[in-house]
PDB file of C-alpha atoms in Angstrom:
ATOM      1  CA  GLU A   1      28.453 -24.741  57.951  1.00 64.00           C
ATOM      2  CA  ALA A   2      28.404 -23.323  54.441  1.00 82.00           C
ATOM      3  CA  GLY A   3      27.538 -25.772  51.696  1.00 93.00           C
ATOM      4  CA  VAL A   4      28.990 -26.216  48.249  1.00 96.00           C
ATOM      5  CA  THR A   5      28.775 -23.002  46.269  1.00 97.00           C
ATOM      6  CA  GLN A   6      28.808 -22.575  42.519  1.00 98.00           C
ATOM      7  CA  SER A   7      29.077 -19.609  40.205  1.00 96.00           C
ATOM      8  CA  PRO A   8      27.619 -18.269  38.086  1.00 97.00           C
ATOM      9  CA  THR A   9      24.030 -19.350  38.603  1.00 96.00           C
ATOM     10  CA  HIS A  10      23.268 -18.960  34.928  1.00 97.00           C
ATOM     11  CA  LEU A  11      25.546 -18.740  31.910  1.00 97.00           C
ATOM     12  CA  ILE A  12      24.530 -18.071  28.339  1.00 98.00           C
ATOM     13  CA  LYS A  13      27.009 -18.733  25.552  1.00 98.00           C
ATOM     14  CA  THR A  14      26.937 -19.221  21.826  1.00 97.00           C
ATOM     15  CA  ARG A  15      28.063 -22.289  19.947  1.00 97.00           C
ATOM     16  CA  GLY A  16      31.834 -22.499  19.638  1.00 97.00           C
ATOM     17  CA  GLN A  17      32.570 -20.351  22.669  1.00 98.00           C
ATOM     18  CA  GLN A  18      34.175 -21.492  25.913  1.00 98.00           C
ATOM     19  CA  ALA A  19      32.456 -21.672  29.286  1.00 98.00           C
ATOM     20  CA  THR A  20      34.064 -21.596  32.718  1.00 98.00           C
ATOM     21  CA  LEU A  21      32.146 -22.760  35.756  1.00 98.00           C
ATOM     22  CA  ARG A  22      33.399 -22.468  39.322  1.00 98.00           C
ATOM     23  CA  CYS A  23      32.868 -24.444  42.500  1.00 98.00           C
ATOM     24  CA  SER A  24      33.879 -24.028  46.135  1.00 97.00           C
ATOM     25  CA  PRO A  25      33.659 -27.165  48.261  1.00 96.00           C
ATOM     26  CA  ILE A  26      32.537 -27.459  51.841  1.00 94.00           C
ATOM     27  CA  SER A  27      35.318 -26.425  54.214  1.00 93.00           C
ATOM     28  CA  GLY A  28      37.511 -29.419  54.976  1.00 89.00           C
ATOM     29  CA  HIS A  29      36.519 -31.354  51.863  1.00 91.00           C
ATOM     30  CA  THR A  30      39.378 -32.100  49.522  1.00 90.00           C
ATOM     31  CA  SER A  31      37.483 -33.759  46.695  1.00 91.00           C
ATOM     32  CA  VAL A  32      35.385 -32.048  44.078  1.00 94.00           C
ATOM     33  CA  TYR A  33      33.156 -33.774  41.539  1.00 95.00           C
ATOM     34  CA  TRP A  34      31.372 -32.454  38.479  1.00 97.00           C
ATOM     35  CA  TYR A  35      28.148 -33.824  37.023  1.00 97.00           C
ATOM     36  CA  GLN A  36      26.002 -32.902  34.054  1.00 97.00           C
ATOM     37  CA  GLN A  37      22.218 -32.973  34.354  1.00 94.00           C
ATOM     38  CA  ALA A  38      20.912 -32.697  30.840  1.00 93.00           C
ATOM     39  CA  LEU A  39      17.280 -32.982  29.846  1.00 87.00           C
ATOM     40  CA  GLY A  40      16.476 -36.547  28.975  1.00 83.00           C
ATOM     41  CA  LEU A  41      19.924 -37.835  29.912  1.00 85.00           C
ATOM     42  CA  GLY A  42      19.773 -37.695  33.673  1.00 88.00           C
ATOM     43  CA  LEU A  43      22.736 -37.070  35.952  1.00 94.00           C
ATOM     44  CA  GLN A  44      26.058 -38.099  34.493  1.00 95.00           C
ATOM     45  CA  PHE A  45      29.473 -38.095  36.125  1.00 95.00           C
ATOM     46  CA  LEU A  46      31.995 -35.784  34.479  1.00 96.00           C
ATOM     47  CA  LEU A  47      35.132 -35.420  36.581  1.00 95.00           C
ATOM     48  CA  TRP A  48      36.636 -36.018  40.025  1.00 92.00           C
ATOM     49  CA  TYR A  49      39.475 -33.925  41.440  1.00 92.00           C
ATOM     50  CA  ASP A  50      41.271 -34.583  44.669  1.00 88.00           C
ATOM     51  CA  GLU A  51      44.364 -32.869  46.052  1.00 87.00           C
ATOM     52  CA  GLY A  52      44.763 -31.004  42.780  1.00 91.00           C
ATOM     53  CA  GLU A  53      44.802 -34.113  40.615  1.00 91.00           C
ATOM     54  CA  GLU A  54      42.208 -35.524  38.218  1.00 91.00           C
ATOM     55  CA  ARG A  55      41.289 -38.900  39.749  1.00 89.00           C
ATOM     56  CA  ASN A  56      38.541 -40.078  37.452  1.00 90.00           C
ATOM     57  CA  ARG A  57      36.748 -39.025  34.344  1.00 93.00           C
ATOM     58  CA  GLY A  58      33.379 -39.881  32.876  1.00 92.00           C
ATOM     59  CA  ASN A  59      32.527 -40.607  29.274  1.00 92.00           C
ATOM     60  CA  PHE A  60      32.847 -37.056  27.962  1.00 95.00           C
ATOM     61  CA  PRO A  61      35.046 -35.632  25.200  1.00 96.00           C
ATOM     62  CA  PRO A  62      38.351 -33.902  26.032  1.00 96.00           C
ATOM     63  CA  ARG A  63      36.828 -30.467  25.492  1.00 97.00           C
ATOM     64  CA  PHE A  64      35.403 -30.947  28.970  1.00 97.00           C
ATOM     65  CA  SER A  65      38.263 -30.259  31.326  1.00 96.00           C
ATOM     66  CA  GLY A  66      38.950 -28.693  34.661  1.00 95.00           C
ATOM     67  CA  ARG A  67      41.317 -28.149  37.447  1.00 96.00           C
ATOM     68  CA  GLN A  68      41.477 -27.932  41.203  1.00 96.00           C
ATOM     69  CA  PHE A  69      43.269 -25.145  43.000  1.00 96.00           C
ATOM     70  CA  PRO A  70      45.372 -25.352  46.192  1.00 96.00           C
ATOM     71  CA  ASN A  71      42.375 -24.135  48.220  1.00 94.00           C
ATOM     72  CA  TYR A  72      40.412 -27.118  46.782  1.00 95.00           C
ATOM     73  CA  SER A  73      38.059 -24.969  44.737  1.00 97.00           C
ATOM     74  CA  SER A  74      37.585 -26.115  41.185  1.00 98.00           C
ATOM     75  CA  GLU A  75      36.889 -24.911  37.694  1.00 98.00           C
ATOM     76  CA  LEU A  76      35.130 -26.746  34.896  1.00 98.00           C
ATOM     77  CA  ASN A  77      35.955 -25.597  31.385  1.00 98.00           C
ATOM     78  CA  VAL A  78      33.934 -26.539  28.352  1.00 98.00           C
ATOM     79  CA  ASN A  79      35.557 -25.636  25.057  1.00 97.00           C
ATOM     80  CA  ALA A  80      34.013 -25.393  21.608  1.00 97.00           C
ATOM     81  CA  LEU A  81      30.504 -25.345  23.043  1.00 98.00           C
ATOM     82  CA  GLU A  82      27.822 -27.338  21.271  1.00 97.00           C
ATOM     83  CA  LEU A  83      24.064 -26.949  21.579  1.00 96.00           C
ATOM     84  CA  GLU A  84      23.802 -30.273  23.417  1.00 95.00           C
ATOM     85  CA  ASP A  85      26.086 -28.957  26.174  1.00 97.00           C
ATOM     86  CA  SER A  86      23.099 -27.009  27.475  1.00 97.00           C
ATOM     87  CA  ALA A  87      22.468 -28.482  30.896  1.00 97.00           C
ATOM     88  CA  LEU A  88      22.646 -27.964  34.631  1.00 96.00           C
ATOM     89  CA  TYR A  89      26.196 -28.574  35.829  1.00 98.00           C
ATOM     90  CA  LEU A  90      26.403 -29.747  39.401  1.00 97.00           C
ATOM     91  CA  CYS A  91      29.420 -29.699  41.638  1.00 97.00           C
ATOM     92  CA  ALA A  92      29.762 -31.902  44.688  1.00 96.00           C
ATOM     93  CA  SER A  93      32.377 -32.294  47.389  1.00 94.00           C
ATOM     94  CA  SER A  94      33.366 -34.942  49.892  1.00 90.00           C
ATOM     95  CA  PRO A  95      36.012 -35.585  52.518  1.00 82.00           C
ATOM     96  CA  VAL A  96      37.919 -38.367  50.805  1.00 70.00           C
ATOM     97  CA  ASP A  97      39.629 -40.981  52.876  1.00 65.00           C
ATOM     98  CA  ARG A  98      42.401 -42.614  50.899  1.00 57.00           C
ATOM     99  CA  TRP A  99      41.374 -46.017  52.229  1.00 55.00           C
ATOM    100  CA  ALA A 100      37.679 -45.464  51.651  1.00 57.00           C
ATOM    101  CA  PRO A 101      37.482 -43.358  48.516  1.00 57.00           C
ATOM    102  CA  ASN A 102      33.760 -43.825  48.005  1.00 62.00           C
ATOM    103  CA  ASN A 103      32.334 -41.333  50.458  1.00 78.00           C
ATOM    104  CA  GLU A 104      29.015 -39.555  50.221  1.00 85.00           C
ATOM    105  CA  GLN A 105      28.930 -36.435  48.104  1.00 91.00           C
ATOM    106  CA  PHE A 106      27.319 -33.109  48.951  1.00 93.00           C
ATOM    107  CA  PHE A 107      25.927 -31.127  46.065  1.00 96.00           C
ATOM    108  CA  GLY A 108      25.824 -27.467  45.195  1.00 96.00           C
ATOM    109  CA  PRO A 109      22.938 -25.625  43.519  1.00 95.00           C
ATOM    110  CA  GLY A 110      24.379 -25.915  40.034  1.00 96.00           C
ATOM    111  CA  THR A 111      25.140 -23.641  37.094  1.00 97.00           C
ATOM    112  CA  ARG A 112      22.595 -23.562  34.301  1.00 96.00           C
ATOM    113  CA  LEU A 113      24.507 -23.374  31.006  1.00 98.00           C
ATOM    114  CA  THR A 114      22.553 -22.420  27.914  1.00 98.00           C
ATOM    115  CA  VAL A 115      24.233 -22.667  24.532  1.00 97.00           C
ATOM    116  CA  LEU A 116      22.566 -20.719  21.726  1.00 96.00           C
TER     117      LEU A 116
ATOM    118  CA  ALA B   1      28.853 -51.923  33.048  1.00 80.00           C
ATOM    119  CA  GLN B   2      27.437 -51.017  36.416  1.00 88.00           C
ATOM    120  CA  SER B   3      24.096 -49.238  36.359  1.00 93.00           C
ATOM    121  CA  VAL B   4      21.193 -48.059  38.510  1.00 96.00           C
ATOM    122  CA  SER B   5      17.570 -48.179  37.456  1.00 96.00           C
ATOM    123  CA  GLN B   6      14.446 -46.700  38.979  1.00 96.00           C
ATOM    124  CA  HIS B   7      11.183 -48.332  38.067  1.00 86.00           C
ATOM    125  CA  ASN B   8       8.805 -45.417  38.143  1.00 90.00           C
ATOM    126  CA  HIS B   9       9.203 -42.179  36.253  1.00 93.00           C
ATOM    127  CA  HIS B  10       6.267 -40.384  37.877  1.00 96.00           C
ATOM    128  CA  VAL B  11       4.313 -41.346  40.981  1.00 97.00           C
ATOM    129  CA  ILE B  12       1.188 -39.498  42.055  1.00 97.00           C
ATOM    130  CA  LEU B  13      -0.174 -39.936  45.569  1.00 97.00           C
ATOM    131  CA  SER B  14      -2.585 -38.304  47.949  1.00 97.00           C
ATOM    132  CA  GLU B  15      -1.426 -37.062  51.321  1.00 96.00           C
ATOM    133  CA  ALA B  16      -1.169 -39.788  53.989  1.00 96.00           C
ATOM    134  CA  ALA B  17      -0.683 -42.508  51.383  1.00 97.00           C
ATOM    135  CA  SER B  18       2.299 -44.833  51.746  1.00 97.00           C
ATOM    136  CA  LEU B  19       5.214 -44.543  49.374  1.00 97.00           C
ATOM    137  CA  GLU B  20       7.615 -47.050  47.935  1.00 97.00           C
ATOM    138  CA  LEU B  21      10.028 -46.116  45.153  1.00 97.00           C
ATOM    139  CA  GLY B  22      11.952 -48.909  43.528  1.00 96.00           C
ATOM    140  CA  CYS B  23      15.679 -48.907  42.815  1.00 97.00           C
ATOM    141  CA  ASN B  24      17.830 -51.702  41.443  1.00 97.00           C
ATOM    142  CA  TYR B  25      21.488 -51.808  40.610  1.00 96.00           C
ATOM    143  CA  SER B  26      23.583 -54.117  38.512  1.00 94.00           C
ATOM    144  CA  TYR B  27      26.847 -55.158  40.103  1.00 90.00           C
ATOM    145  CA  GLY B  28      27.867 -58.269  41.981  1.00 85.00           C
ATOM    146  CA  GLY B  29      30.353 -56.676  44.360  1.00 86.00           C
ATOM    147  CA  THR B  30      30.097 -54.250  47.230  1.00 86.00           C
ATOM    148  CA  VAL B  31      28.273 -51.024  46.674  1.00 90.00           C
ATOM    149  CA  ASN B  32      27.468 -47.844  48.585  1.00 92.00           C
ATOM    150  CA  LEU B  33      23.883 -46.750  48.006  1.00 95.00           C
ATOM    151  CA  PHE B  34      22.160 -43.399  48.344  1.00 96.00           C
ATOM    152  CA  TRP B  35      18.847 -41.705  47.908  1.00 97.00           C
ATOM    153  CA  TYR B  36      18.922 -38.031  47.022  1.00 97.00           C
ATOM    154  CA  VAL B  37      15.976 -35.659  46.758  1.00 97.00           C
ATOM    155  CA  GLN B  38      15.639 -32.534  44.651  1.00 94.00           C
ATOM    156  CA  TYR B  39      12.808 -30.256  45.766  1.00 94.00           C
ATOM    157  CA  PRO B  40      11.531 -27.757  43.180  1.00 90.00           C
ATOM    158  CA  GLY B  41      14.091 -24.999  42.761  1.00 87.00           C
ATOM    159  CA  GLN B  42      16.505 -26.526  45.244  1.00 90.00           C
ATOM    160  CA  HIS B  43      19.693 -28.503  44.991  1.00 90.00           C
ATOM    161  CA  LEU B  44      20.189 -32.223  45.494  1.00 94.00           C
ATOM    162  CA  GLN B  45      20.036 -33.237  49.141  1.00 94.00           C
ATOM    163  CA  LEU B  46      21.002 -36.537  50.686  1.00 94.00           C
ATOM    164  CA  LEU B  47      18.027 -38.403  52.164  1.00 96.00           C
ATOM    165  CA  LEU B  48      19.836 -41.492  53.375  1.00 95.00           C
ATOM    166  CA  LYS B  49      22.752 -43.771  52.652  1.00 93.00           C
ATOM    167  CA  TYR B  50      23.809 -47.388  53.040  1.00 94.00           C
ATOM    168  CA  PHE B  51      27.433 -48.393  53.343  1.00 90.00           C
ATOM    169  CA  SER B  52      27.298 -51.570  55.443  1.00 88.00           C
ATOM    170  CA  GLY B  53      25.632 -53.087  58.499  1.00 91.00           C
ATOM    171  CA  ASP B  54      21.901 -52.987  59.182  1.00 94.00           C
ATOM    172  CA  PRO B  55      20.216 -53.193  55.768  1.00 95.00           C
ATOM    173  CA  LEU B  56      17.316 -51.048  56.959  1.00 97.00           C
ATOM    174  CA  VAL B  57      18.481 -47.459  57.033  1.00 96.00           C
ATOM    175  CA  LYS B  58      16.589 -44.465  58.281  1.00 96.00           C
ATOM    176  CA  GLY B  59      17.031 -41.043  56.819  1.00 95.00           C
ATOM    177  CA  ILE B  60      15.681 -37.574  57.231  1.00 93.00           C
ATOM    178  CA  LYS B  61      12.025 -36.565  57.098  1.00 94.00           C
ATOM    179  CA  GLY B  62      10.731 -40.019  57.982  1.00 95.00           C
ATOM    180  CA  PHE B  63      12.174 -41.804  54.966  1.00 97.00           C
ATOM    181  CA  GLU B  64      13.761 -45.234  55.160  1.00 97.00           C
ATOM    182  CA  ALA B  65      15.256 -47.663  52.691  1.00 98.00           C
ATOM    183  CA  GLU B  66      15.994 -51.354  52.718  1.00 97.00           C
ATOM    184  CA  PHE B  67      19.018 -52.917  51.078  1.00 96.00           C
ATOM    185  CA  ILE B  68      18.238 -56.412  49.801  1.00 96.00           C
ATOM    186  CA  LYS B  69      21.471 -57.828  48.441  1.00 93.00           C
ATOM    187  CA  SER B  70      19.865 -60.889  46.875  1.00 94.00           C
ATOM    188  CA  LYS B  71      17.567 -58.663  44.855  1.00 95.00           C
ATOM    189  CA  PHE B  72      20.156 -55.949  44.131  1.00 96.00           C
ATOM    190  CA  SER B  73      17.575 -53.507  45.403  1.00 96.00           C
ATOM    191  CA  PHE B  74      17.466 -50.418  47.603  1.00 97.00           C
ATOM    192  CA  ASN B  75      13.853 -49.285  47.738  1.00 97.00           C
ATOM    193  CA  LEU B  76      12.803 -46.060  49.404  1.00 98.00           C
ATOM    194  CA  ARG B  77       9.772 -46.021  51.676  1.00 98.00           C
ATOM    195  CA  LYS B  78       7.713 -43.607  53.706  1.00 98.00           C
ATOM    196  CA  PRO B  79       4.587 -44.698  55.592  1.00 97.00           C
ATOM    197  CA  SER B  80       2.671 -41.455  55.118  1.00 97.00           C
ATOM    198  CA  VAL B  81       3.592 -38.810  52.565  1.00 97.00           C
ATOM    199  CA  GLN B  82       2.955 -35.102  52.839  1.00 97.00           C
ATOM    200  CA  TRP B  83       2.406 -32.447  50.189  1.00 96.00           C
ATOM    201  CA  SER B  84       5.886 -31.136  51.018  1.00 96.00           C
ATOM    202  CA  ASP B  85       7.396 -34.428  49.824  1.00 97.00           C
ATOM    203  CA  THR B  86       6.652 -33.408  46.239  1.00 97.00           C
ATOM    204  CA  ALA B  87      10.046 -33.575  44.580  1.00 97.00           C
ATOM    205  CA  GLU B  88      12.253 -35.652  42.313  1.00 96.00           C
ATOM    206  CA  TYR B  89      13.982 -38.597  43.951  1.00 97.00           C
ATOM    207  CA  PHE B  90      17.221 -40.115  42.734  1.00 97.00           C
ATOM    208  CA  CYS B  91      18.743 -43.427  43.673  1.00 97.00           C
ATOM    209  CA  ALA B  92      22.517 -43.498  43.276  1.00 96.00           C
ATOM    210  CA  ALA B  93      25.386 -45.901  43.797  1.00 94.00           C
ATOM    211  CA  LEU B  94      29.127 -45.861  44.272  1.00 91.00           C
ATOM    212  CA  PHE B  95      30.442 -49.172  43.013  1.00 89.00           C
ATOM    213  CA  ASN B  96      33.531 -50.465  44.790  1.00 81.00           C
ATOM    214  CA  ALA B  97      34.893 -51.955  41.588  1.00 76.00           C
ATOM    215  CA  GLY B  98      38.325 -50.397  41.849  1.00 74.00           C
ATOM    216  CA  GLY B  99      40.089 -48.056  39.468  1.00 73.00           C
ATOM    217  CA  THR B 100      37.759 -45.935  37.406  1.00 73.00           C
ATOM    218  CA  SER B 101      34.718 -46.738  39.520  1.00 75.00           C
ATOM    219  CA  TYR B 102      35.937 -44.633  42.454  1.00 77.00           C
ATOM    220  CA  GLY B 103      34.201 -41.355  43.086  1.00 81.00           C
ATOM    221  CA  LYS B 104      31.762 -41.915  40.258  1.00 88.00           C
ATOM    222  CA  LEU B 105      28.206 -41.685  41.517  1.00 92.00           C
ATOM    223  CA  THR B 106      25.924 -43.529  39.137  1.00 94.00           C
ATOM    224  CA  PHE B 107      22.371 -42.226  39.232  1.00 96.00           C
ATOM    225  CA  GLY B 108      19.065 -43.735  38.332  1.00 96.00           C
ATOM    226  CA  GLN B 109      16.773 -41.874  35.974  1.00 94.00           C
ATOM    227  CA  GLY B 110      14.903 -40.222  38.826  1.00 95.00           C
ATOM    228  CA  THR B 111      11.292 -40.503  39.996  1.00 96.00           C
ATOM    229  CA  ILE B 112       9.061 -37.471  40.156  1.00 96.00           C
ATOM    230  CA  LEU B 113       6.739 -37.698  43.148  1.00 97.00           C
ATOM    231  CA  THR B 114       3.641 -35.526  43.171  1.00 97.00           C
ATOM    232  CA  VAL B 115       1.613 -35.473  46.376  1.00 97.00           C
ATOM    233  CA  HIS B 116      -1.864 -33.997  46.230  1.00 95.00           C
ATOM    234  CA  PRO B 117      -3.208 -32.361  49.400  1.00 90.00           C
TER     235      PRO B 117
END
């Protein structure tokens, strides 16, 4: 079974630009989650998408946004990039049960975003 | 606010030594608990999980963890570590607090384990 895949592996942008990161969940998983792993800040929850809808959002500014497509893949967009956005962005997926929404999450390898 | 804390930032052991990594959470309700491992250059992998039932859970690679509700703890243990266990270990929780808690894995700060051969 293929795991969660993310692209690109590395992304280099300059301050003020926009970054787009992509994620494909495990087959059969309908939920996609995004996390930021920044140096010194640990792993922080960004966004949760399920069935095309944003279900939950972490404590990040609105310039962090995303969407989920009908095939359950997802995109994370970061607008107006700042130097402190440099981090590893992890995507995870899970098979959400409406009556038990807190299922385990399976992680992808991440996209390393560097903002110069 | 709900949180997860790991006591040790860096643990150094020799092969065959026993391991215990501490993890505590702050929340009075029900919680789903996880230990993830990140080997050098690899992605986060699930070691074990606790949802309900037997508080002693066994995971992959000989790891186990014990959920002690009265202590809000979920410590990870392994009786005899190997060099290949060198990695960063993360304790994480899904708090069943309704609404905006759903889907939001809260991670501890991580513990780097170095095992010397």
